[in-house]
């Protein structure tokens, strides 16, 4: 029988670091708009790293919790794994953020419960980038139901995103907020990952020496990134960010899974494994009170700040994140870097 260790893909852990770094580059644009307008606009679109991670998340959760060759965990076991993966470090860093900035009460409660991601006015409070964790947690909660429905009919893989989109349209007053900041608008990215996982589960083959899908995926992402630079209408932008970029990401992930390329080898190195495993901590601290303090007191240079934050993130991973996870999970569960 296949174990969870067989569903660990080193190159995808390295890929997590790349996705987080793209978001960092987006938030710390090195290029002034007046001097380098094209490069400034290009880097401004690197928030696609969030979309890339949502695709990866959809793939990994499906691979690890809906593999027909693996025993299905109970809902409580599944949620315990997800809780241990995301929540302890988020709670700790969010609480520290509010200790530094103040503003306790309802806003703090909304942050530590992920409710903030459902309220337009609160989405950037606390750890600003934490809005994406509300999207992620919504997917985690709905994933067991999604898997049940897909098992009954594979057609649901394609129908459910539209159903969730309609539910979001009914629930939220702001169409823009729903489409950009909630799972209901971002669900297509996760379902592309789910579809990739189902294809991979049904077509597990030996690693080949081609690099076709790897490069099609990379070129596709770059092409759509360039198109975004020159696209000004919101709906085409959303279609590119939340459908076409995820589709190209899925092709790249397929290449990393099935093709023996130098990119796969690079992402699988021990250094990239470490950076990938610490990328969640990096994502949480790359903007916020720590980053502001470092910018004010240590360095304002984004390149140096990037290095420092990665070093701190590695320390957080080893000294805080991983030990907290071990407290909540058995050793076998801890080996799963989902």
mmCIF file of C-alpha atoms in Angstrom:
data_model
loop_
_atom_site.group_PDB
_atom_site.id
_atom_site.type_symbol
_atom_site.label_atom_id
_atom_site.label_comp_id
_atom_site.label_asym_id
_atom_site.label_seq_id
_atom_site.Cartn_x
_atom_site.Cartn_y
_atom_site.Cartn_z
ATOM 1 C CA UNK A 1 0.000 0.000 0.000
ATOM 2 C CA UNK A 2 1.161 3.543 -0.769
ATOM 3 C CA UNK A 3 2.095 5.610 2.284
ATOM 4 C CA UNK A 4 1.973 9.345 2.860
ATOM 5 C CA UNK A 5 5.745 9.408 2.368
ATOM 6 C CA UNK A 6 5.185 8.219 -1.212
ATOM 7 C CA UNK A 7 3.010 11.295 -1.709
ATOM 8 C CA UNK A 8 5.786 13.690 -0.741
ATOM 9 C CA UNK A 9 7.267 15.446 -3.775
ATOM 10 C CA UNK A 10 10.543 17.283 -3.080
ATOM 11 C CA UNK A 11 10.329 19.506 -6.159
ATOM 12 C CA UNK A 12 6.883 20.747 -5.101
ATOM 13 C CA UNK A 13 8.225 21.731 -1.689
ATOM 14 C CA UNK A 14 10.854 23.805 -3.479
ATOM 15 C CA UNK A 15 8.110 25.228 -5.678
ATOM 16 C CA UNK A 16 6.370 26.547 -2.547
ATOM 17 C CA UNK A 17 9.360 28.778 -1.864
ATOM 18 C CA UNK A 18 9.225 30.189 -5.395
ATOM 19 C CA UNK A 19 5.532 31.044 -5.018
ATOM 20 C CA UNK A 20 6.202 32.840 -1.714
ATOM 21 C CA UNK A 21 9.140 34.731 -3.215
ATOM 22 C CA UNK A 22 7.001 35.982 -6.099
ATOM 23 C CA UNK A 23 4.600 37.493 -3.584
ATOM 24 C CA UNK A 24 7.544 39.104 -1.758
ATOM 25 C CA UNK A 25 8.785 40.623 -5.027
ATOM 26 C CA UNK A 26 5.281 41.939 -5.682
ATOM 27 C CA UNK A 27 5.180 43.661 -2.283
ATOM 28 C CA UNK A 28 8.739 45.060 -2.552
ATOM 29 C CA UNK A 29 8.870 46.249 -6.143
ATOM 30 C CA UNK A 30 12.479 47.203 -6.871
ATOM 31 C CA UNK A 31 11.631 49.184 -9.985
ATOM 32 C CA UNK A 32 10.384 52.763 -9.816
ATOM 33 C CA UNK A 33 7.352 53.366 -12.024
ATOM 34 C CA UNK A 34 8.779 56.595 -13.469
ATOM 35 C CA UNK A 35 12.163 55.102 -14.423
ATOM 36 C CA UNK A 36 11.277 51.506 -15.287
ATOM 37 C CA UNK A 37 7.556 51.501 -16.121
ATOM 38 C CA UNK A 38 7.516 48.091 -17.837
ATOM 39 C CA UNK A 39 9.515 46.289 -15.137
ATOM 40 C CA UNK A 40 7.473 47.989 -12.434
ATOM 41 C CA UNK A 41 4.241 46.825 -14.065
ATOM 42 C CA UNK A 42 5.655 43.317 -14.560
ATOM 43 C CA UNK A 43 6.671 42.918 -10.909
ATOM 44 C CA UNK A 44 3.301 44.341 -9.843
ATOM 45 C CA UNK A 45 1.722 41.230 -11.357
ATOM 46 C CA UNK A 46 3.824 38.761 -9.351
ATOM 47 C CA UNK A 47 0.971 38.371 -6.901
ATOM 48 C CA UNK A 48 0.181 35.412 -9.169
ATOM 49 C CA UNK A 49 2.315 33.521 -6.648
ATOM 50 C CA UNK A 50 -0.857 33.236 -4.559
ATOM 51 C CA UNK A 51 -2.701 31.615 -7.475
ATOM 52 C CA UNK A 52 0.179 29.218 -8.026
ATOM 53 C CA UNK A 53 0.075 28.178 -4.391
ATOM 54 C CA UNK A 54 -3.707 27.637 -4.480
ATOM 55 C CA UNK A 55 -3.228 25.226 -7.399
ATOM 56 C CA UNK A 56 -0.479 23.440 -5.483
ATOM 57 C CA UNK A 57 -2.691 23.250 -2.389
ATOM 58 C CA UNK A 58 -5.570 21.726 -4.346
ATOM 59 C CA UNK A 59 -3.197 19.124 -5.763
ATOM 60 C CA UNK A 60 -1.511 18.185 -2.478
ATOM 61 C CA UNK A 61 -4.665 17.980 -0.373
ATOM 62 C CA UNK A 62 -6.264 15.721 -2.993
ATOM 63 C CA UNK A 63 -3.187 13.516 -3.329
ATOM 64 C CA UNK A 64 -2.807 13.082 0.417
ATOM 65 C CA UNK A 65 -6.422 12.787 1.511
ATOM 66 C CA UNK A 66 -8.300 11.369 -1.469
ATOM 67 C CA UNK A 67 -5.970 8.732 -2.848
ATOM 68 C CA UNK A 68 -7.947 5.548 -3.617
ATOM 69 C CA UNK A 69 -4.950 3.468 -2.481
ATOM 70 C CA UNK A 70 -4.703 5.153 0.915
ATOM 71 C CA UNK A 71 -7.061 4.696 3.876
ATOM 72 C CA UNK A 72 -9.339 7.701 4.279
ATOM 73 C CA UNK A 73 -8.752 9.687 7.489
ATOM 74 C CA UNK A 74 -11.698 10.608 9.663
ATOM 75 C CA UNK A 75 -12.845 14.202 9.443
ATOM 76 C CA UNK A 76 -11.391 14.903 12.890
ATOM 77 C CA UNK A 77 -8.014 13.414 11.890
ATOM 78 C CA UNK A 78 -8.028 15.418 8.685
ATOM 79 C CA UNK A 79 -8.884 18.689 10.435
ATOM 80 C CA UNK A 80 -6.321 18.017 13.143
ATOM 81 C CA UNK A 81 -3.634 17.677 10.481
ATOM 82 C CA UNK A 82 -4.750 20.875 8.765
ATOM 83 C CA UNK A 83 -5.072 22.755 12.052
ATOM 84 C CA UNK A 84 -1.559 21.737 13.104
ATOM 85 C CA UNK A 85 -0.153 22.744 9.728
ATOM 86 C CA UNK A 86 -1.601 26.246 9.573
ATOM 87 C CA UNK A 87 -2.994 27.545 12.829
ATOM 88 C CA UNK A 88 -0.398 27.506 15.679
ATOM 89 C CA UNK A 89 2.149 29.728 13.949
ATOM 90 C CA UNK A 90 -0.557 31.973 12.524
ATOM 91 C CA UNK A 91 -2.142 32.419 15.964
ATOM 92 C CA UNK A 92 1.208 33.183 17.574
ATOM 93 C CA UNK A 93 2.315 35.730 14.965
ATOM 94 C CA UNK A 94 -1.138 37.346 14.814
ATOM 95 C CA UNK A 95 -1.196 37.754 18.590
ATOM 96 C CA UNK A 96 2.281 39.298 18.554
ATOM 97 C CA UNK A 97 1.120 41.653 15.797
ATOM 98 C CA UNK A 98 -1.785 42.873 17.930
ATOM 99 C CA UNK A 99 0.440 43.231 21.004
ATOM 100 C CA UNK A 100 2.660 45.562 18.963
ATOM 101 C CA UNK A 101 -0.053 47.469 17.097
ATOM 102 C CA UNK A 102 -2.973 47.339 19.533
ATOM 103 C CA UNK A 103 -6.595 47.135 18.408
ATOM 104 C CA UNK A 104 -7.840 44.222 20.477
ATOM 105 C CA UNK A 105 -11.484 43.178 20.644
ATOM 106 C CA UNK A 106 -13.591 42.162 17.669
ATOM 107 C CA UNK A 107 -10.845 42.788 15.114
ATOM 108 C CA UNK A 108 -8.454 40.467 16.970
ATOM 109 C CA UNK A 109 -11.143 37.772 17.265
ATOM 110 C CA UNK A 110 -11.921 38.128 13.560
ATOM 111 C CA UNK A 111 -8.234 37.634 12.797
ATOM 112 C CA UNK A 112 -7.550 34.571 14.939
ATOM 113 C CA UNK A 113 -10.751 32.882 13.704
ATOM 114 C CA UNK A 114 -10.072 33.714 10.015
ATOM 115 C CA UNK A 115 -13.411 35.540 9.880
ATOM 116 C CA UNK A 116 -11.581 38.662 8.719
ATOM 117 C CA UNK A 117 -11.227 37.165 5.254
ATOM 118 C CA UNK A 118 -15.009 37.222 4.848
ATOM 119 C CA UNK A 119 -15.304 40.943 5.649
ATOM 120 C CA UNK A 120 -14.068 43.438 3.081
ATOM 121 C CA UNK A 121 -13.201 46.102 5.655
ATOM 122 C CA UNK A 122 -11.188 43.670 7.810
ATOM 123 C CA UNK A 123 -9.328 41.618 5.213
ATOM 124 C CA UNK A 124 -6.010 43.477 5.589
ATOM 125 C CA UNK A 125 -6.065 43.855 9.373
ATOM 126 C CA UNK A 126 -3.542 42.024 11.563
ATOM 127 C CA UNK A 127 -1.259 40.060 9.264
ATOM 128 C CA UNK A 128 -2.426 41.657 6.027
ATOM 129 C CA UNK A 129 -1.598 38.710 3.780
ATOM 130 C CA UNK A 130 -3.584 36.464 6.119
ATOM 131 C CA UNK A 131 -6.686 37.029 3.985
ATOM 132 C CA UNK A 132 -5.374 34.235 1.749
ATOM 133 C CA UNK A 133 -5.410 31.852 4.721
ATOM 134 C CA UNK A 134 -9.164 32.369 5.022
ATOM 135 C CA UNK A 135 -9.415 31.220 1.411
ATOM 136 C CA UNK A 136 -7.181 28.251 2.226
ATOM 137 C CA UNK A 137 -9.080 27.310 5.388
ATOM 138 C CA UNK A 138 -12.405 27.465 3.549
ATOM 139 C CA UNK A 139 -11.020 24.989 1.058
ATOM 140 C CA UNK A 140 -9.810 22.749 3.875
ATOM 141 C CA UNK A 141 -13.270 22.711 5.452
ATOM 142 C CA UNK A 142 -15.028 21.997 2.164
ATOM 143 C CA UNK A 143 -12.482 19.518 0.736
ATOM 144 C CA UNK A 144 -13.956 16.355 2.369
ATOM 145 C CA UNK A 145 -17.391 17.215 0.936
ATOM 146 C CA UNK A 146 -15.835 18.034 -2.437
ATOM 147 C CA UNK A 147 -14.049 14.659 -2.510
ATOM 148 C CA UNK A 148 -17.269 12.785 -1.683
ATOM 149 C CA UNK A 149 -19.128 14.529 -4.498
ATOM 150 C CA UNK A 150 -16.305 13.970 -6.994
ATOM 151 C CA UNK A 151 -16.171 10.265 -6.130
ATOM 152 C CA UNK A 152 -19.855 9.986 -6.955
ATOM 153 C CA UNK A 153 -19.440 11.824 -10.238
ATOM 154 C CA UNK A 154 -16.235 13.050 -11.866
ATOM 155 C CA UNK A 155 -18.383 15.630 -13.643
ATOM 156 C CA UNK A 156 -18.614 17.428 -10.307
ATOM 157 C CA UNK A 157 -14.918 18.355 -10.661
ATOM 158 C CA UNK A 158 -16.030 20.778 -13.363
ATOM 159 C CA UNK A 159 -19.489 21.704 -12.059
ATOM 160 C CA UNK A 160 -18.671 22.458 -8.411
ATOM 161 C CA UNK A 161 -16.545 25.561 -9.128
ATOM 162 C CA UNK A 162 -19.498 27.188 -10.869
ATOM 163 C CA UNK A 163 -21.794 26.181 -8.013
ATOM 164 C CA UNK A 164 -19.413 27.762 -5.484
ATOM 165 C CA UNK A 165 -19.175 30.855 -7.680
ATOM 166 C CA UNK A 166 -22.955 31.231 -7.656
ATOM 167 C CA UNK A 167 -23.072 30.726 -3.876
ATOM 168 C CA UNK A 168 -20.485 33.476 -3.474
ATOM 169 C CA UNK A 169 -22.450 35.770 -5.764
ATOM 170 C CA UNK A 170 -25.509 35.305 -3.546
ATOM 171 C CA UNK A 171 -23.681 35.654 -0.207
ATOM 172 C CA UNK A 172 -21.426 38.667 -0.797
ATOM 173 C CA UNK A 173 -22.524 42.185 -1.669
ATOM 174 C CA UNK A 174 -19.306 43.105 -3.458
ATOM 175 C CA UNK A 175 -18.610 41.114 -6.617
ATOM 176 C CA UNK A 176 -14.994 42.326 -6.707
ATOM 177 C CA UNK A 177 -14.367 41.261 -3.106
ATOM 178 C CA UNK A 178 -15.943 37.861 -3.681
ATOM 179 C CA UNK A 179 -13.964 37.174 -6.845
ATOM 180 C CA UNK A 180 -10.580 38.338 -5.543
ATOM 181 C CA UNK A 181 -10.559 37.602 -1.811
ATOM 182 C CA UNK A 182 -12.803 34.605 -1.098
ATOM 183 C CA UNK A 183 -12.682 30.892 -1.827
ATOM 184 C CA UNK A 184 -15.925 31.188 -3.787
ATOM 185 C CA UNK A 185 -14.234 33.438 -6.330
ATOM 186 C CA UNK A 186 -10.867 31.676 -6.164
ATOM 187 C CA UNK A 187 -12.167 28.097 -6.177
ATOM 188 C CA UNK A 188 -11.170 27.472 -9.810
ATOM 189 C CA UNK A 189 -7.498 27.566 -8.805
ATOM 190 C CA UNK A 190 -8.041 24.810 -6.238
ATOM 191 C CA UNK A 191 -10.135 22.725 -8.619
ATOM 192 C CA UNK A 192 -7.429 22.906 -11.279
ATOM 193 C CA UNK A 193 -5.118 21.419 -8.649
ATOM 194 C CA UNK A 194 -7.717 18.784 -7.782
ATOM 195 C CA UNK A 195 -8.105 17.842 -11.457
ATOM 196 C CA UNK A 196 -4.321 17.576 -11.805
ATOM 197 C CA UNK A 197 -4.192 15.250 -8.791
ATOM 198 C CA UNK A 198 -6.906 12.996 -10.215
ATOM 199 C CA UNK A 199 -5.100 12.779 -13.546
ATOM 200 C CA UNK A 200 -1.841 12.004 -11.747
ATOM 201 C CA UNK A 201 -3.464 9.324 -9.586
ATOM 202 C CA UNK A 202 -4.831 7.636 -12.686
ATOM 203 C CA UNK A 203 -1.660 7.894 -14.763
ATOM 204 C CA UNK A 204 1.302 7.281 -12.490
ATOM 205 C CA UNK A 205 4.190 6.542 -14.809
ATOM 206 C CA UNK A 206 7.964 6.401 -14.563
ATOM 207 C CA UNK A 207 9.884 9.676 -14.673
ATOM 208 C CA UNK A 208 10.892 10.475 -18.254
ATOM 209 C CA UNK A 209 13.729 12.559 -19.677
ATOM 210 C CA UNK A 210 11.527 15.008 -21.557
ATOM 211 C CA UNK A 211 11.081 18.568 -20.336
ATOM 212 C CA UNK A 212 8.055 19.377 -22.472
ATOM 213 C CA UNK A 213 5.421 20.154 -19.829
ATOM 214 C CA UNK A 214 7.925 21.847 -17.544
ATOM 215 C CA UNK A 215 8.786 24.405 -20.182
ATOM 216 C CA UNK A 216 5.270 24.750 -21.575
ATOM 217 C CA UNK A 217 4.152 25.606 -18.051
ATOM 218 C CA UNK A 218 6.979 28.108 -17.462
ATOM 219 C CA UNK A 219 6.538 29.795 -20.844
ATOM 220 C CA UNK A 220 2.767 29.872 -20.339
ATOM 221 C CA UNK A 221 3.124 31.598 -16.961
ATOM 222 C CA UNK A 222 5.554 34.141 -18.449
ATOM 223 C CA UNK A 223 3.308 34.830 -21.444
ATOM 224 C CA UNK A 224 0.242 35.365 -19.267
ATOM 225 C CA UNK A 225 2.312 37.574 -16.971
ATOM 226 C CA UNK A 226 3.222 39.746 -19.953
ATOM 227 C CA UNK A 227 -0.399 39.864 -21.071
ATOM 228 C CA UNK A 228 -1.414 41.043 -17.581
ATOM 229 C CA UNK A 229 0.972 43.994 -17.895
ATOM 230 C CA UNK A 230 -1.053 45.296 -20.842
ATOM 231 C CA UNK A 231 -4.520 44.271 -19.646
ATOM 232 C CA UNK A 232 -6.515 46.997 -17.929
ATOM 233 C CA UNK A 233 -10.060 45.566 -17.719
ATOM 234 C CA UNK A 234 -10.810 43.749 -14.469
ATOM 235 C CA UNK A 235 -12.658 40.718 -15.825
ATOM 236 C CA UNK A 236 -9.983 39.742 -18.391
ATOM 237 C CA UNK A 237 -7.358 40.232 -15.644
ATOM 238 C CA UNK A 238 -9.264 37.893 -13.333
ATOM 239 C CA UNK A 239 -9.654 35.284 -16.062
ATOM 240 C CA UNK A 240 -5.913 35.353 -16.717
ATOM 241 C CA UNK A 241 -4.907 35.330 -13.032
ATOM 242 C CA UNK A 242 -7.421 32.786 -11.812
ATOM 243 C CA UNK A 243 -7.832 30.478 -14.818
ATOM 244 C CA UNK A 244 -5.012 30.768 -17.347
ATOM 245 C CA UNK A 245 -2.097 31.225 -14.934
ATOM 246 C CA UNK A 246 -3.380 28.302 -12.794
ATOM 247 C CA UNK A 247 -3.726 26.166 -15.926
ATOM 248 C CA UNK A 248 -0.124 26.947 -16.893
ATOM 249 C CA UNK A 249 0.914 26.256 -13.298
ATOM 250 C CA UNK A 250 -0.737 22.838 -13.499
ATOM 251 C CA UNK A 251 1.300 22.058 -16.620
ATOM 252 C CA UNK A 252 4.478 23.108 -14.809
ATOM 253 C CA UNK A 253 3.578 20.959 -11.804
ATOM 254 C CA UNK A 254 2.920 18.015 -14.117
ATOM 255 C CA UNK A 255 6.380 18.513 -15.567
ATOM 256 C CA UNK A 256 7.924 18.627 -12.088
ATOM 257 C CA UNK A 257 6.113 15.399 -11.241
ATOM 258 C CA UNK A 258 6.864 13.410 -14.386
ATOM 259 C CA UNK A 259 9.920 14.897 -16.108
ATOM 260 C CA UNK A 260 13.590 14.707 -15.191
ATOM 261 C CA UNK A 261 14.629 18.338 -15.696
ATOM 262 C CA UNK A 262 17.310 20.524 -14.160
ATOM 263 C CA UNK A 263 14.530 22.660 -12.699
ATOM 264 C CA UNK A 264 13.083 19.637 -10.895
ATOM 265 C CA UNK A 265 16.578 18.770 -9.672
ATOM 266 C CA UNK A 266 17.173 22.327 -8.440
ATOM 267 C CA UNK A 267 13.850 22.515 -6.598
ATOM 268 C CA UNK A 268 14.573 19.136 -4.987
ATOM 269 C CA UNK A 269 17.928 20.172 -3.490
ATOM 270 C CA UNK A 270 18.327 20.239 0.275
ATOM 271 C CA UNK A 271 18.559 24.038 0.255
ATOM 272 C CA UNK A 272 15.275 24.414 -1.639
ATOM 273 C CA UNK A 273 13.644 21.819 0.617
ATOM 274 C CA UNK A 274 14.596 23.902 3.635
ATOM 275 C CA UNK A 275 13.401 27.118 2.021
ATOM 276 C CA UNK A 276 10.183 25.452 0.912
ATOM 277 C CA UNK A 277 9.444 24.092 4.373
ATOM 278 C CA UNK A 278 10.071 27.495 5.923
ATOM 279 C CA UNK A 279 8.134 29.348 3.207
ATOM 280 C CA UNK A 280 4.923 29.458 5.280
ATOM 281 C CA UNK A 281 6.741 31.331 8.052
ATOM 282 C CA UNK A 282 8.377 33.535 5.415
ATOM 283 C CA UNK A 283 4.998 34.321 3.889
ATOM 284 C CA UNK A 284 3.567 35.306 7.274
ATOM 285 C CA UNK A 285 6.446 37.623 8.211
ATOM 286 C CA UNK A 286 7.478 39.094 4.848
ATOM 287 C CA UNK A 287 5.209 42.083 5.475
ATOM 288 C CA UNK A 288 4.043 43.116 8.909
ATOM 289 C CA UNK A 289 5.506 44.348 12.190
ATOM 290 C CA UNK A 290 8.788 42.427 11.930
ATOM 291 C CA UNK A 291 9.433 43.491 8.341
ATOM 292 C CA UNK A 292 8.622 47.111 9.238
ATOM 293 C CA UNK A 293 11.007 47.017 12.208
ATOM 294 C CA UNK A 294 13.769 45.532 10.075
ATOM 295 C CA UNK A 295 13.188 48.149 7.370
ATOM 296 C CA UNK A 296 13.333 50.981 9.920
ATOM 297 C CA UNK A 297 16.236 49.732 12.033
ATOM 298 C CA UNK A 298 18.353 47.294 10.003
ATOM 299 C CA UNK A 299 17.977 47.743 6.249
ATOM 300 C CA UNK A 300 15.568 49.210 3.769
ATOM 301 C CA UNK A 301 17.181 47.290 0.882
ATOM 302 C CA UNK A 302 14.624 44.692 -0.328
ATOM 303 C CA UNK A 303 17.332 42.235 -1.424
ATOM 304 C CA UNK A 304 19.038 42.255 1.968
ATOM 305 C CA UNK A 305 15.654 42.199 3.694
ATOM 306 C CA UNK A 306 14.707 39.165 1.606
ATOM 307 C CA UNK A 307 17.778 37.279 2.805
ATOM 308 C CA UNK A 308 17.264 38.265 6.449
ATOM 309 C CA UNK A 309 13.584 37.284 6.415
ATOM 310 C CA UNK A 310 14.413 33.893 4.906
ATOM 311 C CA UNK A 311 16.989 33.261 7.634
ATOM 312 C CA UNK A 312 14.480 34.281 10.310
ATOM 313 C CA UNK A 313 11.805 32.097 8.685
ATOM 314 C CA UNK A 314 14.125 29.087 8.827
ATOM 315 C CA UNK A 315 14.693 29.763 12.511
ATOM 316 C CA UNK A 316 10.951 30.081 13.114
ATOM 317 C CA UNK A 317 10.365 26.824 11.282
ATOM 318 C CA UNK A 318 12.872 24.868 13.364
ATOM 319 C CA UNK A 319 12.322 26.544 16.729
ATOM 320 C CA UNK A 320 8.577 27.242 16.684
ATOM 321 C CA UNK A 321 6.554 25.904 13.748
ATOM 322 C CA UNK A 322 7.832 22.332 13.636
ATOM 323 C CA UNK A 323 7.908 21.805 17.435
ATOM 324 C CA UNK A 324 4.340 23.133 17.754
ATOM 325 C CA UNK A 325 3.226 20.765 15.009
ATOM 326 C CA UNK A 326 4.902 17.827 16.743
ATOM 327 C CA UNK A 327 2.916 18.566 19.885
ATOM 328 C CA UNK A 328 -0.322 18.206 17.948
ATOM 329 C CA UNK A 329 0.529 15.388 15.561
ATOM 330 C CA UNK A 330 2.016 11.938 15.638
ATOM 331 C CA UNK A 331 5.449 11.579 14.091
ATOM 332 C CA UNK A 332 4.041 9.986 10.952
ATOM 333 C CA UNK A 333 1.694 12.896 10.370
ATOM 334 C CA UNK A 334 4.516 15.347 10.954
ATOM 335 C CA UNK A 335 6.381 13.932 7.975
ATOM 336 C CA UNK A 336 3.628 15.194 5.692
ATOM 337 C CA UNK A 337 4.512 18.694 4.521
ATOM 338 C CA UNK A 338 1.071 19.406 3.064
#
